[in-house]
GROMACS .gro file of C-alpha atoms in nm:
model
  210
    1UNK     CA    1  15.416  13.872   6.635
    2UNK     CA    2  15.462  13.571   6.826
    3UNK     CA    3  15.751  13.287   6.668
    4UNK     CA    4  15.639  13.001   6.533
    5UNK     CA    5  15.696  12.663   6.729
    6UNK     CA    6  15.645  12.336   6.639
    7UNK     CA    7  15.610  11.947   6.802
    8UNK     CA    8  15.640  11.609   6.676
    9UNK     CA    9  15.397  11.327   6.735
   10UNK     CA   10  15.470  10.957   6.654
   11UNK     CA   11  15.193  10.729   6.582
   12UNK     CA   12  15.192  10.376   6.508
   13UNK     CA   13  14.869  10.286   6.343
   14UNK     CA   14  14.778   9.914   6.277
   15UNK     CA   15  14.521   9.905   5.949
   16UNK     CA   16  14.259   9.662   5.940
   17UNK     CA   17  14.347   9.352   5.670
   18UNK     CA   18  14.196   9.431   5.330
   19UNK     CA   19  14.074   9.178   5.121
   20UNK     CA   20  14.189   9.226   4.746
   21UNK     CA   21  14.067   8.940   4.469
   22UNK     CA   22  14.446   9.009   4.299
   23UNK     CA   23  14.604   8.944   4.641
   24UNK     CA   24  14.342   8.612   4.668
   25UNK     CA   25  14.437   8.495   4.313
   26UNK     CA   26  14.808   8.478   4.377
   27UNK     CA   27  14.831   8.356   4.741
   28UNK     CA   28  14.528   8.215   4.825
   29UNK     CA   29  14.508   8.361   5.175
   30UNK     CA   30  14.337   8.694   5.286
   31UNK     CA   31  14.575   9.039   5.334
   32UNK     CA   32  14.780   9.056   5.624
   33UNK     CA   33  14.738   9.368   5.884
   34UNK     CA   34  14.968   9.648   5.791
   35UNK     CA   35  15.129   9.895   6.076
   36UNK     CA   36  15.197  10.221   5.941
   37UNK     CA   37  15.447  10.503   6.095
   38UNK     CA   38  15.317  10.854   6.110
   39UNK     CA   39  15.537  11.137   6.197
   40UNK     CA   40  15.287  11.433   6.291
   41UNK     CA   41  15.406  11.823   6.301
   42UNK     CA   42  15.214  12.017   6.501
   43UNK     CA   43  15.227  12.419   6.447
   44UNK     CA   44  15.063  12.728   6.606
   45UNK     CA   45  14.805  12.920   6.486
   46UNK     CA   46  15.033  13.200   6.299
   47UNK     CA   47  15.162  12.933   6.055
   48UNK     CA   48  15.069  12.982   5.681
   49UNK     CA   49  14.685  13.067   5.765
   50UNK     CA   50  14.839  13.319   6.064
   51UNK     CA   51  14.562  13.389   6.355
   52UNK     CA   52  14.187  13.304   6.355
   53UNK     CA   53  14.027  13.662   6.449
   54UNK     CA   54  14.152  13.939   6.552
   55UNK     CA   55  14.513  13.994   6.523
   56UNK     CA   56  14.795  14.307   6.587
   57UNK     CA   57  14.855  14.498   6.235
   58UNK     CA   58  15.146  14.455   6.030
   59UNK     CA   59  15.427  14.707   6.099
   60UNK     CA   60  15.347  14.754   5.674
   61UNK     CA   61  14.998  14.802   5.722
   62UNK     CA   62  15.030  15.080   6.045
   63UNK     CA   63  15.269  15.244   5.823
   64UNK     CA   64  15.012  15.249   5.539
   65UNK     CA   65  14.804  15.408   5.793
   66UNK     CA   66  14.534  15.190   5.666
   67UNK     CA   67  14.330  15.225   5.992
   68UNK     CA   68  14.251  15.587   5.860
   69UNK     CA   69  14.088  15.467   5.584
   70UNK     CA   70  13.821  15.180   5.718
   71UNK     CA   71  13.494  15.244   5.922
   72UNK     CA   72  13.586  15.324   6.294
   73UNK     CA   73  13.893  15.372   6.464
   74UNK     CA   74  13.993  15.312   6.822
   75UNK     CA   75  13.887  15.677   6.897
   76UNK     CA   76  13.562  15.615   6.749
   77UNK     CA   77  13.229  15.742   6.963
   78UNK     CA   78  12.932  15.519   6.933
   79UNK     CA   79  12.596  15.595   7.021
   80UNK     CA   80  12.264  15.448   6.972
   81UNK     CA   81  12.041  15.712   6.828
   82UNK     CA   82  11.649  15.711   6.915
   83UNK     CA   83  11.428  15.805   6.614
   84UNK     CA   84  11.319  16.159   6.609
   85UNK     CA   85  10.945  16.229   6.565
   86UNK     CA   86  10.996  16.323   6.173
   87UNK     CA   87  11.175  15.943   6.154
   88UNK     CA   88  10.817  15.813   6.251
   89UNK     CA   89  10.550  15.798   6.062
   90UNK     CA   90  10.225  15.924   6.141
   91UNK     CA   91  10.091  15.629   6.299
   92UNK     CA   92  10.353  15.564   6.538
   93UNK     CA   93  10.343  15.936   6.696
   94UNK     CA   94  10.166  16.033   6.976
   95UNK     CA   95   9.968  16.361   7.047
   96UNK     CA   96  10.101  16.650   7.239
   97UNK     CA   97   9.929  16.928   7.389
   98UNK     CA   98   9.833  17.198   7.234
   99UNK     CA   99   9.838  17.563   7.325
  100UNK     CA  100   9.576  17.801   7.228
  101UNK     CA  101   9.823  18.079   7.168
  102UNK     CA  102   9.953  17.834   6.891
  103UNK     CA  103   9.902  17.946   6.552
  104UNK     CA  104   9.687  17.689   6.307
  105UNK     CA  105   9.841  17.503   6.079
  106UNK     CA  106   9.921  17.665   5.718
  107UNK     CA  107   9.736  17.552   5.356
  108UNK     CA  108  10.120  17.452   5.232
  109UNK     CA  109  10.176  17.264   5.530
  110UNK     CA  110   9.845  17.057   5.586
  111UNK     CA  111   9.844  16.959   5.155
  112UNK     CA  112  10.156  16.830   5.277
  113UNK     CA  113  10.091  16.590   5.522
  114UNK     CA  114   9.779  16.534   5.375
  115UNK     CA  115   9.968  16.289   5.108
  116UNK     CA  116  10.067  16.108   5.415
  117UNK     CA  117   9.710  16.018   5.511
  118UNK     CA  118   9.470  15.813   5.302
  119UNK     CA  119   9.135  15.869   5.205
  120UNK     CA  120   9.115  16.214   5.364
  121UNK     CA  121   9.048  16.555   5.223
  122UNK     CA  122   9.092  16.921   5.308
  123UNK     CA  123   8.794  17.145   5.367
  124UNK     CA  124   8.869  17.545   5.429
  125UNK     CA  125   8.587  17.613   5.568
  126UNK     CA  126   8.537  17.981   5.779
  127UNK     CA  127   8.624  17.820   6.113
  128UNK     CA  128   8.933  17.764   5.932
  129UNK     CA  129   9.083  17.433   5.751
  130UNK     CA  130   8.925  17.033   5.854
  131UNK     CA  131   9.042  16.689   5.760
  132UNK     CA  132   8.753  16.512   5.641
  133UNK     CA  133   8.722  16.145   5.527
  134UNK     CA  134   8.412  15.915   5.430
  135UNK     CA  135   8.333  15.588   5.463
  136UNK     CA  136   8.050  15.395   5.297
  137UNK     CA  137   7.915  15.079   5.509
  138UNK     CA  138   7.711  14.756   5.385
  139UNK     CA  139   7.373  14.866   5.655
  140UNK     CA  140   7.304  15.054   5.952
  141UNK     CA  141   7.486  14.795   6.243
  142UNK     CA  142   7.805  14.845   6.070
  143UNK     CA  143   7.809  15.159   6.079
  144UNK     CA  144   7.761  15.175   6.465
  145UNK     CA  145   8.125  14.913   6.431
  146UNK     CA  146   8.300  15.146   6.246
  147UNK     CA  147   8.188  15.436   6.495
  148UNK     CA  148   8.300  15.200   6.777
  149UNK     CA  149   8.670  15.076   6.617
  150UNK     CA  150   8.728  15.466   6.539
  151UNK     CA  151   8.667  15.540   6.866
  152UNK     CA  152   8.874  15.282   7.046
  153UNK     CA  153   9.119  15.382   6.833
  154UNK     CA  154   9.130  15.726   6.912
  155UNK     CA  155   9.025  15.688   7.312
  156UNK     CA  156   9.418  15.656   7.405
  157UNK     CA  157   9.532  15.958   7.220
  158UNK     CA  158   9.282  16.216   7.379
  159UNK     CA  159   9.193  16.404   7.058
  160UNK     CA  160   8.866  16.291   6.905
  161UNK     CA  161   8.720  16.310   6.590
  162UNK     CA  162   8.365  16.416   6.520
  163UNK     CA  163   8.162  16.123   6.403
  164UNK     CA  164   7.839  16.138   6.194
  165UNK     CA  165   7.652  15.792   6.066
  166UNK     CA  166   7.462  15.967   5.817
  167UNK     CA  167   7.188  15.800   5.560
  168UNK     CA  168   7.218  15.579   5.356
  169UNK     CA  169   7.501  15.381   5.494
  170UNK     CA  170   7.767  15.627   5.556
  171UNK     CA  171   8.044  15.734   5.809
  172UNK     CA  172   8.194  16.115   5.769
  173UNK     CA  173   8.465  16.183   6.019
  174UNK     CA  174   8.611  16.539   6.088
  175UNK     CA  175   8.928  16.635   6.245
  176UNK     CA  176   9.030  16.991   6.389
  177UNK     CA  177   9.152  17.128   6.713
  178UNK     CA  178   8.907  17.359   6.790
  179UNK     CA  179   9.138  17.534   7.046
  180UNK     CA  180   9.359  17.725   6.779
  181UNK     CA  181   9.065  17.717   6.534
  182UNK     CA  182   9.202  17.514   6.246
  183UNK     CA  183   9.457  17.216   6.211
  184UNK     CA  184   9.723  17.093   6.419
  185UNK     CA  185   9.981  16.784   6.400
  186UNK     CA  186   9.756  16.566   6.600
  187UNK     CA  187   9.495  16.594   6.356
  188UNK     CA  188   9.676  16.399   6.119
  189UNK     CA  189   9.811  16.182   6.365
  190UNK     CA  190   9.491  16.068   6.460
  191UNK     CA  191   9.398  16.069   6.119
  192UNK     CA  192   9.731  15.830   6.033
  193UNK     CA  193   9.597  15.640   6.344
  194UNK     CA  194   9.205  15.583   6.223
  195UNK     CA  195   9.383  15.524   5.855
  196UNK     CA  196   9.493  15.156   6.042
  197UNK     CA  197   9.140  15.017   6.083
  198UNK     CA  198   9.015  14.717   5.934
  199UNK     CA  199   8.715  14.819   5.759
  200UNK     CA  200   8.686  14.573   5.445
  201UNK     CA  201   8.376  14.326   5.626
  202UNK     CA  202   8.204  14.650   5.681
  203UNK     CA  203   8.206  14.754   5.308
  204UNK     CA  204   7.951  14.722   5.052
  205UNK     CA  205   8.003  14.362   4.897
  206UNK     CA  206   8.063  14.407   4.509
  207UNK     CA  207   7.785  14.321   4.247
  208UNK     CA  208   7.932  14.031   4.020
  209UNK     CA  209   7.810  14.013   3.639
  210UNK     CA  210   7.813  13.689   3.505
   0.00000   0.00000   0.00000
């Protein structure tokens, strides 16, 4: 630790006169200027506060081995870890390909990820299990929106949904990868994905009672 040292500074200071209704009562003439003497010690930075940031250890506190006991030592690796795809959610994953030797996606494992999903529903049909989800639309031209957001939507990520605009005002949207004949991951990615879409100006408008 480095010794302390220290250095003197004289300063003469000359105060302004001060005016004091005592001093006026008993003299009759303002305060006269005053010249003060200041002796100033100046110290280093490891007096009484010691050093401002980092500083070595204490030969007490490396025998205390205290360095064993906080977050990090000098040995410590860091690394900056990239999310994994299970860190992500739905939304933020993008398809992969998919083989057809791949087997479909289990019953356990798609009422899963289905809680992950809103507004969609299982069907096990004999082609094997679907992701369906409804929509119900104010009139006919916002249905063709909805049709056309989905499918923006879905363009980038190569795996499409099949879209019906059904009577009376109604969008039904079914996801399966044909290719393995039942459900795969991208199914509910794209389902996360089309979960996303603004659709409350294409809704209904709600009756109010008075």
């Amino acid at each position: 630790m480095a010794s302390t040292s220290a250095a003197y500074l004289s300063l003469s200071l000359l105060l302004p006169p001060i005016s004091s209704p005592r001093h006026h009562l008993l003299t009759g003439f303002p305060h006269p200027s005053t010249r003060v003497s200041l002796r100033t010690r100046a110290v280093s930075a490891d007096d009484f506060l010691g050093d401002f940031g980092a500083r070595d250890p204490f030969p007490a506190e490396i025998a205390s081995g205290f360095a064993e006991k906080v977050l990090g030592n000098v040995d410590t690796e860091h690394k900056i870890l990239i999310p994994n795809a299970s860190a992500l959610s739905l939304a933020q994953q993008d398809c992969s390909p998919v083989s057809p030797l791949q087997p479909p996606m289990s019953l356990d494992d798609a009422t899963a990820l289905l809680k992950k999903v809103v507004g969609w529903r299982l069907l096990d049909e004999e082609g094997g299990l679907k992701l369906r989800c409804l929509w119900k639309v104010k009139d006919f031209r916002s249905g063709v929106e909805l049709v056309n957001r989905i499918y923006k939507v879905t363009e980038a990520t190569g795996h499409f949904p099949s879209l019906h605009l059904e009577e009376p005002n109604q969008v039904r949207a079914e996801l399966w990868t044909s290719s393995i004949g039942g459900l795969s991951m991208n199914d509910f990615i794209v389902a996360a994905k089309i979960d996303g879409i603004r659709t409350s100006d294409l809704a209904p408008r709600k009756r109010v009672w008075a």
